Amino acid sequence: MSTGWILAAVAAAIVVYLIVVFNRLVRQRNVVREGWSGIDVQLKRRTDLVPNLVETVRGYAAHERNTLDQVVRARGAAVSAPTPEARAQAENQLTGALRQLFALAESYPELKANQNFSELQASLGQLEETIQSSRRYYNAVVRDFNTTIDSFPSNQIALFFRFAKREYFELDRPEERQVPRVALGS
């Protein structure tokens, strides 16, 4: 009789453990989704600034069509990216295109003095800081989620319920690891 109770207690403990680990995985997956949502909102705000920035530069540097077109294409790719991984890649391309745009602006002193351009630069600089903070948060929660998926015995539960590891939101090229220069002071 006591063996039956012991087996029932062990089985109940295993079931409780499975429920706890499953719920932790679900909670962490939802935090990862929330973290990505925070990045997505900030990236959307940045892509919304790009058309205004391009139009301001276009008025001063109309013959620099290639650079402007590259920024517009990169923005379009970022807006239409279907997955977080594709969005990260497209955003990295947009960051590179914006770098070229700001380098181009250095050649036009009257553009640098334009108040609208200065305000757009300041807004973009603030957004870049917010995006960087959101990336750090997202990568931290992805790290925690992936660690749970990789750790034994929770990895067996994750495998059974098909929890998949998430990718970090990283920069592709080492030169992009530098903070974008958006201040064009004289």
CSV table of C-alpha atoms in Angstrom, one decimal:
chain,number,residue,atom,x,y,z
A,1,MET,CA,0.0,0.0,0.0
A,2,SER,CA,2.8,2.5,0.9
A,3,THR,CA,4.6,1.7,-2.4
A,4,GLY,CA,1.5,2.8,-4.3
A,5,TRP,CA,1.5,6.1,-2.4
A,6,ILE,CA,5.2,6.7,-3.0
A,7,LEU,CA,4.7,6.0,-6.8
A,8,ALA,CA,1.7,8.3,-6.9
A,9,ALA,CA,3.7,11.1,-5.1
A,10,VAL,CA,6.6,10.7,-7.5
A,11,ALA,CA,4.3,10.8,-10.5
A,12,ALA,CA,2.5,13.9,-9.1
A,13,ALA,CA,5.9,15.6,-8.5
A,14,ILE,CA,7.0,14.8,-12.1
A,15,VAL,CA,3.7,16.2,-13.4
A,16,VAL,CA,4.0,19.4,-11.3
A,17,TYR,CA,7.6,19.8,-12.5
A,18,LEU,CA,6.5,19.4,-16.2
A,19,ILE,CA,3.8,22.0,-15.7
A,20,VAL,CA,6.2,24.5,-14.0
A,21,VAL,CA,8.8,24.1,-16.7
A,22,PHE,CA,6.2,24.4,-19.5
A,23,ASN,CA,4.8,27.5,-17.9
A,24,ARG,CA,8.3,29.0,-17.6
A,25,LEU,CA,8.9,28.4,-21.3
A,26,VAL,CA,5.6,29.9,-22.3
A,27,ARG,CA,6.3,33.0,-20.1
A,28,GLN,CA,9.8,33.4,-21.5
A,29,ARG,CA,8.5,33.0,-25.1
A,30,ASN,CA,6.0,35.7,-24.4
A,31,VAL,CA,8.6,38.0,-22.9
A,32,VAL,CA,10.7,37.5,-26.0
A,33,ARG,CA,7.7,38.4,-28.2
A,34,GLU,CA,7.2,41.5,-26.0
A,35,GLY,CA,10.8,42.4,-26.4
A,36,TRP,CA,10.6,42.2,-30.1
A,37,SER,CA,7.5,44.3,-30.1
A,38,GLY,CA,9.4,47.0,-28.3
A,39,ILE,CA,12.1,47.0,-30.9
A,40,ASP,CA,9.6,46.8,-33.7
A,41,VAL,CA,7.8,50.0,-32.5
A,42,GLN,CA,11.1,51.9,-32.3
A,43,LEU,CA,12.2,50.7,-35.8
A,44,LYS,CA,8.8,51.8,-37.2
A,45,ARG,CA,9.3,55.2,-35.7
A,46,ARG,CA,12.7,55.4,-37.4
A,47,THR,CA,11.5,54.2,-40.8
A,48,ASP,CA,8.7,56.9,-40.5
A,49,LEU,CA,11.4,59.6,-40.2
A,50,VAL,CA,13.3,58.4,-43.2
A,51,PRO,CA,11.0,59.9,-45.9
A,52,ASN,CA,11.1,63.3,-44.2
A,53,LEU,CA,14.9,63.1,-44.0
A,54,VAL,CA,15.2,62.1,-47.7
A,55,GLU,CA,13.0,64.9,-48.8
A,56,THR,CA,15.0,67.4,-46.9
A,57,VAL,CA,18.2,66.2,-48.3
A,58,ARG,CA,16.7,65.9,-51.8
A,59,GLY,CA,16.1,69.7,-51.9
A,60,TYR,CA,19.8,70.4,-51.4
A,61,ALA,CA,21.4,67.4,-53.1
A,62,ALA,CA,19.1,66.5,-55.9
A,63,HIS,CA,21.9,65.2,-58.1
A,64,GLU,CA,22.8,62.6,-55.4
A,65,ARG,CA,20.0,60.4,-56.6
A,66,ASN,CA,21.8,57.1,-56.0
A,67,THR,CA,22.3,57.6,-52.3
A,68,LEU,CA,18.8,58.8,-51.8
A,69,ASP,CA,17.4,55.8,-53.8
A,70,GLN,CA,19.5,53.5,-51.7
A,71,VAL,CA,18.0,54.9,-48.5
A,72,VAL,CA,14.5,54.6,-49.8
A,73,ARG,CA,15.0,51.0,-50.9
A,74,ALA,CA,16.5,50.1,-47.6
A,75,ARG,CA,13.6,51.6,-45.8
A,76,GLY,CA,11.1,49.7,-48.0
A,77,ALA,CA,12.9,46.4,-47.2
A,78,ALA,CA,12.8,47.2,-43.5
A,79,VAL,CA,9.1,48.0,-43.5
A,80,SER,CA,8.2,44.8,-45.5
A,81,ALA,CA,10.5,42.3,-43.7
A,82,PRO,CA,8.3,39.4,-42.5
A,83,THR,CA,10.3,38.0,-39.6
A,84,PRO,CA,12.4,39.4,-36.8
A,85,GLU,CA,15.5,38.0,-38.4
A,86,ALA,CA,14.7,39.5,-41.8
A,87,ARG,CA,13.8,42.8,-40.1
A,88,ALA,CA,17.2,42.9,-38.3
A,89,GLN,CA,19.0,42.3,-41.5
A,90,ALA,CA,17.0,45.0,-43.3
A,91,GLU,CA,17.5,47.4,-40.5
A,92,ASN,CA,21.2,46.9,-40.7
A,93,GLN,CA,21.1,47.8,-44.4
A,94,LEU,CA,19.0,50.9,-43.5
A,95,THR,CA,21.6,51.9,-40.9
A,96,GLY,CA,24.3,51.7,-43.5
A,97,ALA,CA,22.3,53.7,-46.0
A,98,LEU,CA,21.6,56.4,-43.4
A,99,ARG,CA,25.3,56.6,-42.7
A,100,GLN,CA,25.9,57.3,-46.4
A,101,LEU,CA,23.2,59.9,-46.3
A,102,PHE,CA,24.7,61.7,-43.4
A,103,ALA,CA,28.2,61.5,-45.0
A,104,LEU,CA,26.7,63.1,-48.1
A,105,ALA,CA,25.1,65.9,-46.0
A,106,GLU,CA,28.6,66.9,-44.8
A,107,SER,CA,29.2,68.2,-48.4
A,108,TYR,CA,26.3,70.7,-48.1
A,109,PRO,CA,26.8,73.4,-45.5
A,110,GLU,CA,23.4,74.9,-46.2
A,111,LEU,CA,21.8,71.6,-45.6
A,112,LYS,CA,23.6,71.2,-42.3
A,113,ALA,CA,22.3,74.6,-41.3
A,114,ASN,CA,18.7,73.7,-42.2
A,115,GLN,CA,16.6,73.6,-39.0
A,116,ASN,CA,14.3,70.9,-40.3
A,117,PHE,CA,17.3,68.7,-41.1
A,118,SER,CA,18.8,69.4,-37.6
A,119,GLU,CA,15.5,68.4,-35.9
A,120,LEU,CA,15.3,65.2,-38.0
A,121,GLN,CA,18.9,64.4,-37.0
A,122,ALA,CA,18.1,65.0,-33.3
A,123,SER,CA,15.0,62.8,-33.5
A,124,LEU,CA,17.0,60.0,-35.3
A,125,GLY,CA,19.7,60.2,-32.7
A,126,GLN,CA,17.2,59.8,-29.8
A,127,LEU,CA,15.5,56.9,-31.7
A,128,GLU,CA,18.9,55.2,-32.2
A,129,GLU,CA,19.5,55.3,-28.4
A,130,THR,CA,16.1,53.9,-27.7
A,131,ILE,CA,16.6,51.1,-30.3
A,132,GLN,CA,19.9,50.2,-28.8
A,133,SER,CA,18.3,50.0,-25.4
A,134,SER,CA,15.4,47.8,-26.8
A,135,ARG,CA,18.0,45.6,-28.5
A,136,ARG,CA,19.8,45.0,-25.2
A,137,TYR,CA,16.5,44.1,-23.5
A,138,TYR,CA,15.5,41.8,-26.3
A,139,ASN,CA,18.8,40.0,-26.5
A,140,ALA,CA,18.8,39.5,-22.7
A,141,VAL,CA,15.4,37.9,-22.8
A,142,VAL,CA,16.4,35.8,-25.8
A,143,ARG,CA,19.5,34.7,-23.9
A,144,ASP,CA,17.3,33.6,-20.9
A,145,PHE,CA,14.8,31.8,-23.2
A,146,ASN,CA,17.6,30.0,-25.1
A,147,THR,CA,19.4,29.0,-21.9
A,148,THR,CA,16.2,27.4,-20.6
A,149,ILE,CA,15.7,25.6,-23.9
A,150,ASP,CA,19.4,24.4,-23.8
A,151,SER,CA,19.4,23.3,-20.1
A,152,PHE,CA,18.7,19.8,-19.0
A,153,PRO,CA,16.0,18.6,-18.2
A,154,SER,CA,14.0,21.6,-19.5
A,155,ASN,CA,15.5,21.0,-22.9
A,156,GLN,CA,13.5,17.7,-23.1
A,157,ILE,CA,10.3,19.5,-22.3
A,158,ALA,CA,11.1,22.2,-24.8
A,159,LEU,CA,11.9,19.6,-27.5
A,160,PHE,CA,8.6,17.7,-26.8
A,161,PHE,CA,6.5,20.9,-27.0
A,162,ARG,CA,8.5,22.2,-29.9
A,163,PHE,CA,9.8,25.4,-28.3
A,164,ALA,CA,12.4,26.9,-30.7
A,165,LYS,CA,15.4,29.0,-29.9
A,166,ARG,CA,15.3,32.6,-31.0
A,167,GLU,CA,18.0,34.6,-32.8
A,168,TYR,CA,19.7,37.6,-31.3
A,169,PHE,CA,19.2,41.0,-32.8
A,170,GLU,CA,22.7,41.6,-33.9
A,171,LEU,CA,24.7,43.7,-36.3
A,172,ASP,CA,26.0,42.0,-39.4
A,173,ARG,CA,29.1,44.0,-40.1
A,174,PRO,CA,31.7,45.1,-37.5
A,175,GLU,CA,31.7,48.7,-38.7
A,176,GLU,CA,28.0,48.9,-37.8
A,177,ARG,CA,28.8,48.2,-34.2
A,178,GLN,CA,29.8,51.8,-33.9
A,179,VAL,CA,27.1,54.3,-32.9
A,180,PRO,CA,25.8,56.1,-36.0
A,181,ARG,CA,27.0,59.6,-36.3
A,182,VAL,CA,23.9,61.8,-36.6
A,183,ALA,CA,25.3,65.1,-35.3
A,184,LEU,CA,26.6,67.2,-38.2
A,185,GLY,CA,27.9,70.2,-36.2
A,186,SER,CA,30.3,72.5,-38.0
